mmCIF file with all atom_site columns, C-alpha atoms in Angstrom:
data_model
loop_
_atom_site.group_PDB
_atom_site.id
_atom_site.type_symbol
_atom_site.label_atom_id
_atom_site.label_alt_id
_atom_site.label_comp_id
_atom_site.label_asym_id
_atom_site.label_entity_id
_atom_site.label_seq_id
_atom_site.pdbx_PDB_ins_code
_atom_site.Cartn_x
_atom_site.Cartn_y
_atom_site.Cartn_z
_atom_site.occupancy
_atom_site.B_iso_or_equiv
_atom_site.pdbx_formal_charge
_atom_site.auth_seq_id
_atom_site.auth_comp_id
_atom_site.auth_asym_id
_atom_site.auth_atom_id
_atom_site.pdbx_PDB_model_num
ATOM 1   C CA . MET A 1 1   ? 0.000   0.000   0.000   1.00 52.00 ? 151 MET A CA 1
ATOM 2   C CA . ASN A 1 2   ? 1.454   3.335   -0.965  1.00 54.00 ? 152 ASN A CA 1
ATOM 3   C CA . ASP A 1 3   ? 1.130   6.804   0.546   1.00 58.00 ? 153 ASP A CA 1
ATOM 4   C CA . ASP A 1 4   ? -1.325  7.991   -2.171  1.00 55.00 ? 154 ASP A CA 1
ATOM 5   C CA . VAL A 1 5   ? -3.774  5.241   -1.233  1.00 54.00 ? 155 VAL A CA 1
ATOM 6   C CA . MET A 1 6   ? -3.414  6.075   2.446   1.00 53.00 ? 156 MET A CA 1
ATOM 7   C CA . THR A 1 7   ? -3.972  9.802   1.875   1.00 52.00 ? 157 THR A CA 1
ATOM 8   C CA . HIS A 1 8   ? -7.119  9.047   -0.144  1.00 53.00 ? 158 HIS A CA 1
ATOM 9   C CA . GLU A 1 9   ? -8.414  6.687   2.569   1.00 54.00 ? 159 GLU A CA 1
ATOM 10  C CA . THR A 1 10  ? -7.854  9.270   5.280   1.00 55.00 ? 160 THR A CA 1
ATOM 11  C CA . THR A 1 11  ? -9.520  12.049  3.244   1.00 53.00 ? 161 THR A CA 1
ATOM 12  C CA . GLU A 1 12  ? -12.533 9.877   2.416   1.00 55.00 ? 162 GLU A CA 1
ATOM 13  C CA . ARG A 1 13  ? -12.967 8.887   6.048   1.00 59.00 ? 163 ARG A CA 1
ATOM 14  C CA . VAL A 1 14  ? -12.816 12.498  7.245   1.00 56.00 ? 164 VAL A CA 1
ATOM 15  C CA . ASP A 1 15  ? -15.381 13.477  4.589   1.00 67.00 ? 165 ASP A CA 1
ATOM 16  C CA . GLY A 1 16  ? -17.755 10.728  5.778   1.00 74.00 ? 166 GLY A CA 1
ATOM 17  C CA . GLY A 1 17  ? -16.961 8.286   2.974   1.00 82.00 ? 167 GLY A CA 1
ATOM 18  C CA . ARG A 1 18  ? -16.646 4.534   3.155   1.00 88.00 ? 168 ARG A CA 1
ATOM 19  C CA . VAL A 1 19  ? -13.609 2.328   2.888   1.00 90.00 ? 169 VAL A CA 1
ATOM 20  C CA . VAL A 1 20  ? -14.624 -0.470  0.509   1.00 93.00 ? 170 VAL A CA 1
ATOM 21  C CA . ALA A 1 21  ? -12.133 -3.256  -0.109  1.00 94.00 ? 171 ALA A CA 1
ATOM 22  C CA . VAL A 1 22  ? -12.205 -5.229  -3.343  1.00 95.00 ? 172 VAL A CA 1
ATOM 23  C CA . GLY A 1 23  ? -11.728 -8.812  -2.235  1.00 93.00 ? 173 GLY A CA 1
ATOM 24  C CA . THR A 1 24  ? -10.938 -10.574 1.005   1.00 93.00 ? 174 THR A CA 1
ATOM 25  C CA . THR A 1 25  ? -7.181  -10.359 0.411   1.00 92.00 ? 175 THR A CA 1
ATOM 26  C CA . ALA A 1 26  ? -7.399  -6.580  0.019   1.00 94.00 ? 176 ALA A CA 1
ATOM 27  C CA . THR A 1 27  ? -9.449  -6.431  3.219   1.00 95.00 ? 177 THR A CA 1
ATOM 28  C CA . ARG A 1 28  ? -6.706  -8.241  5.138   1.00 95.00 ? 178 ARG A CA 1
ATOM 29  C CA . ALA A 1 29  ? -4.037  -6.021  3.571   1.00 94.00 ? 179 ALA A CA 1
ATOM 30  C CA . VAL A 1 30  ? -5.806  -2.792  4.531   1.00 93.00 ? 180 VAL A CA 1
ATOM 31  C CA . GLU A 1 31  ? -6.644  -4.028  8.020   1.00 95.00 ? 181 GLU A CA 1
ATOM 32  C CA . SER A 1 32  ? -3.036  -5.157  8.510   1.00 95.00 ? 182 SER A CA 1
ATOM 33  C CA . ALA A 1 33  ? -1.839  -1.621  7.786   1.00 94.00 ? 183 ALA A CA 1
ATOM 34  C CA . VAL A 1 34  ? -3.931  0.060   10.490  1.00 92.00 ? 184 VAL A CA 1
ATOM 35  C CA . LEU A 1 35  ? -1.956  1.989   13.066  1.00 89.00 ? 185 LEU A CA 1
ATOM 36  C CA . GLY A 1 36  ? -4.167  3.610   15.663  1.00 84.00 ? 186 GLY A CA 1
ATOM 37  C CA . ARG A 1 37  ? -7.105  4.982   13.687  1.00 77.00 ? 187 ARG A CA 1
ATOM 38  C CA . HIS A 1 38  ? -5.248  5.391   10.397  1.00 83.00 ? 188 HIS A CA 1
ATOM 39  C CA . VAL A 1 39  ? -4.008  3.216   7.576   1.00 88.00 ? 189 VAL A CA 1
ATOM 40  C CA . VAL A 1 40  ? -0.280  3.605   6.989   1.00 90.00 ? 190 VAL A CA 1
ATOM 41  C CA . ALA A 1 41  ? 1.858   2.569   4.033   1.00 90.00 ? 191 ALA A CA 1
ATOM 42  C CA . SER A 1 42  ? 3.005   -0.991  4.699   1.00 90.00 ? 192 SER A CA 1
ATOM 43  C CA . ARG A 1 43  ? 4.471   -4.061  3.103   1.00 90.00 ? 193 ARG A CA 1
ATOM 44  C CA . GLY A 1 44  ? 5.289   -7.606  4.119   1.00 92.00 ? 194 GLY A CA 1
ATOM 45  C CA . TRP A 1 45  ? 3.436   -10.585 5.535   1.00 93.00 ? 195 TRP A CA 1
ATOM 46  C CA . THR A 1 46  ? 0.513   -10.421 7.917   1.00 92.00 ? 196 THR A CA 1
ATOM 47  C CA . SER A 1 47  ? -0.915  -12.634 10.590  1.00 93.00 ? 197 SER A CA 1
ATOM 48  C CA . ARG A 1 48  ? -4.038  -10.438 10.880  1.00 94.00 ? 198 ARG A CA 1
ATOM 49  C CA . VAL A 1 49  ? -7.225  -12.458 10.831  1.00 94.00 ? 199 VAL A CA 1
ATOM 50  C CA . VAL A 1 50  ? -10.427 -10.493 10.274  1.00 96.00 ? 200 VAL A CA 1
ATOM 51  C CA . SER A 1 51  ? -13.422 -12.240 11.822  1.00 95.00 ? 201 SER A CA 1
ATOM 52  C CA . PRO A 1 52  ? -16.442 -11.404 13.984  1.00 94.00 ? 202 PRO A CA 1
ATOM 53  C CA . ALA A 1 53  ? -14.162 -11.984 16.998  1.00 96.00 ? 203 ALA A CA 1
ATOM 54  C CA . GLN A 1 54  ? -11.509 -9.643  15.503  1.00 95.00 ? 204 GLN A CA 1
ATOM 55  C CA . PRO A 1 55  ? -13.571 -7.182  13.429  1.00 95.00 ? 205 PRO A CA 1
ATOM 56  C CA . PRO A 1 56  ? -12.259 -4.745  10.841  1.00 95.00 ? 206 PRO A CA 1
ATOM 57  C CA . ARG A 1 57  ? -11.127 -1.382  12.140  1.00 93.00 ? 207 ARG A CA 1
ATOM 58  C CA . VAL A 1 58  ? -11.440 0.688   8.949   1.00 92.00 ? 208 VAL A CA 1
ATOM 59  C CA . VAL A 1 59  ? -13.016 -1.395  6.163   1.00 94.00 ? 209 VAL A CA 1
ATOM 60  C CA . ASP A 1 60  ? -16.784 -0.978  6.177   1.00 92.00 ? 210 ASP A CA 1
ATOM 61  C CA . GLY A 1 61  ? -17.616 -2.399  2.775   1.00 94.00 ? 211 GLY A CA 1
ATOM 62  C CA . LEU A 1 62  ? -16.493 -5.299  0.629   1.00 95.00 ? 212 LEU A CA 1
ATOM 63  C CA . ILE A 1 63  ? -16.833 -6.405  -2.968  1.00 95.00 ? 213 ILE A CA 1
ATOM 64  C CA . THR A 1 64  ? -16.327 -10.146 -2.995  1.00 93.00 ? 214 THR A CA 1
ATOM 65  C CA . GLY A 1 65  ? -17.139 -13.320 -4.815  1.00 91.00 ? 215 GLY A CA 1
ATOM 66  C CA . TRP A 1 66  ? -19.171 -16.079 -3.225  1.00 89.00 ? 216 TRP A CA 1
ATOM 67  C CA . HIS A 1 67  ? -17.266 -18.460 -0.945  1.00 84.00 ? 217 HIS A CA 1
ATOM 68  C CA . ASP A 1 68  ? -18.163 -21.955 0.185   1.00 83.00 ? 218 ASP A CA 1
ATOM 69  C CA . PRO A 1 69  ? -20.077 -21.995 3.484   1.00 78.00 ? 219 PRO A CA 1
ATOM 70  C CA . MET A 1 70  ? -17.185 -23.643 5.353   1.00 83.00 ? 220 MET A CA 1
ATOM 71  C CA . ALA A 1 71  ? -14.453 -21.375 3.926   1.00 85.00 ? 221 ALA A CA 1
ATOM 72  C CA . SER A 1 72  ? -12.587 -19.149 6.377   1.00 85.00 ? 222 SER A CA 1
ATOM 73  C CA . HIS A 1 73  ? -13.256 -16.244 3.992   1.00 87.00 ? 223 HIS A CA 1
ATOM 74  C CA . LEU A 1 74  ? -16.878 -16.326 5.079   1.00 90.00 ? 224 LEU A CA 1
ATOM 75  C CA . LEU A 1 75  ? -15.924 -15.234 8.611   1.00 93.00 ? 225 LEU A CA 1
ATOM 76  C CA . LEU A 1 76  ? -14.200 -12.195 7.131   1.00 95.00 ? 226 LEU A CA 1
ATOM 77  C CA . VAL A 1 77  ? -17.303 -11.400 5.055   1.00 94.00 ? 227 VAL A CA 1
ATOM 78  C CA . GLU A 1 78  ? -19.468 -11.698 8.185   1.00 94.00 ? 228 GLU A CA 1
ATOM 79  C CA . ALA A 1 79  ? -17.068 -9.448  10.096  1.00 95.00 ? 229 ALA A CA 1
ATOM 80  C CA . VAL A 1 80  ? -17.425 -6.708  7.488   1.00 96.00 ? 230 VAL A CA 1
ATOM 81  C CA . ALA A 1 81  ? -21.102 -7.030  6.548   1.00 95.00 ? 231 ALA A CA 1
ATOM 82  C CA . GLY A 1 82  ? -22.623 -8.621  9.635   1.00 94.00 ? 232 GLY A CA 1
ATOM 83  C CA . THR A 1 83  ? -23.999 -12.118 10.034  1.00 93.00 ? 233 THR A CA 1
ATOM 84  C CA . ARG A 1 84  ? -27.605 -11.262 9.155   1.00 94.00 ? 234 ARG A CA 1
ATOM 85  C CA . LEU A 1 85  ? -26.757 -9.502  5.859   1.00 94.00 ? 235 LEU A CA 1
ATOM 86  C CA . THR A 1 86  ? -24.222 -12.165 4.914   1.00 93.00 ? 236 THR A CA 1
ATOM 87  C CA . GLN A 1 87  ? -26.697 -14.988 5.503   1.00 93.00 ? 237 GLN A CA 1
ATOM 88  C CA . ALA A 1 88  ? -29.458 -13.182 3.599   1.00 94.00 ? 238 ALA A CA 1
ATOM 89  C CA . ALA A 1 89  ? -27.112 -12.479 0.677   1.00 93.00 ? 239 ALA A CA 1
ATOM 90  C CA . TYR A 1 90  ? -25.968 -16.090 0.552   1.00 92.00 ? 240 TYR A CA 1
ATOM 91  C CA . ALA A 1 91  ? -29.548 -17.368 0.680   1.00 94.00 ? 241 ALA A CA 1
ATOM 92  C CA . ALA A 1 92  ? -30.443 -15.099 -2.262  1.00 94.00 ? 242 ALA A CA 1
ATOM 93  C CA . ALA A 1 93  ? -27.328 -16.210 -4.170  1.00 92.00 ? 243 ALA A CA 1
ATOM 94  C CA . VAL A 1 94  ? -28.286 -19.874 -3.746  1.00 92.00 ? 244 VAL A CA 1
ATOM 95  C CA . ALA A 1 95  ? -31.929 -19.222 -4.680  1.00 95.00 ? 245 ALA A CA 1
ATOM 96  C CA . GLU A 1 96  ? -30.905 -17.338 -7.835  1.00 94.00 ? 246 GLU A CA 1
ATOM 97  C CA . ASP A 1 97  ? -28.206 -19.839 -8.873  1.00 92.00 ? 247 ASP A CA 1
ATOM 98  C CA . TYR A 1 98  ? -25.339 -17.347 -8.671  1.00 93.00 ? 248 TYR A CA 1
ATOM 99  C CA . LEU A 1 99  ? -21.946 -18.600 -9.766  1.00 91.00 ? 249 LEU A CA 1
ATOM 100 C CA . TRP A 1 100 ? -19.325 -19.300 -7.081  1.00 87.00 ? 250 TRP A CA 1
ATOM 101 C CA . HIS A 1 101 ? -15.592 -18.927 -6.626  1.00 79.00 ? 251 HIS A CA 1
ATOM 102 C CA . GLU A 1 102 ? -13.098 -16.690 -8.412  1.00 74.00 ? 252 GLU A CA 1
ATOM 103 C CA . PHE A 1 103 ? -14.850 -16.495 -11.779 1.00 80.00 ? 253 PHE A CA 1
ATOM 104 C CA . GLY A 1 104 ? -18.401 -16.335 -10.500 1.00 87.00 ? 254 GLY A CA 1
ATOM 105 C CA . ASP A 1 105 ? -20.720 -13.555 -9.468  1.00 91.00 ? 255 ASP A CA 1
ATOM 106 C CA . SER A 1 106 ? -19.796 -10.912 -6.916  1.00 92.00 ? 256 SER A CA 1
ATOM 107 C CA . ALA A 1 107 ? -21.580 -8.904  -4.266  1.00 93.00 ? 257 ALA A CA 1
ATOM 108 C CA . LEU A 1 108 ? -21.191 -5.467  -2.734  1.00 95.00 ? 258 LEU A CA 1
ATOM 109 C CA . LEU A 1 109 ? -21.741 -5.779  0.996   1.00 94.00 ? 259 LEU A CA 1
ATOM 110 C CA . LEU A 1 110 ? -21.841 -2.624  3.144   1.00 92.00 ? 260 LEU A CA 1
ATOM 111 C CA . ARG A 1 111 ? -21.866 -2.307  6.898   1.00 83.00 ? 261 ARG A CA 1
ATOM 112 C CA . ARG A 1 112 ? -24.644 -0.028  8.140   1.00 71.00 ? 262 ARG A CA 1
#
């Protein structure tokens, strides 16, 4: 993550905007770069796990594909969007025969 991205994130947050990550990997990357209440330029490996038990600190929206119900990614999705919205979205995806995995359909999930 570079300084331009961090400056944009900080400006958006101050102006009342959202921080929407594109993908679960990007969510972990952004959340791993949080220092205090700000995202700082970072690089390297992370051990940060985003889950309902360890919720995101800055990401409040996520664009993601559909993950299998037992995948660890689903906990991250629930941490960002909430369990109720995640379960409702997954139920709709199953009912409408959405495509799964990397080359399937995607969803925009926003925390209220």
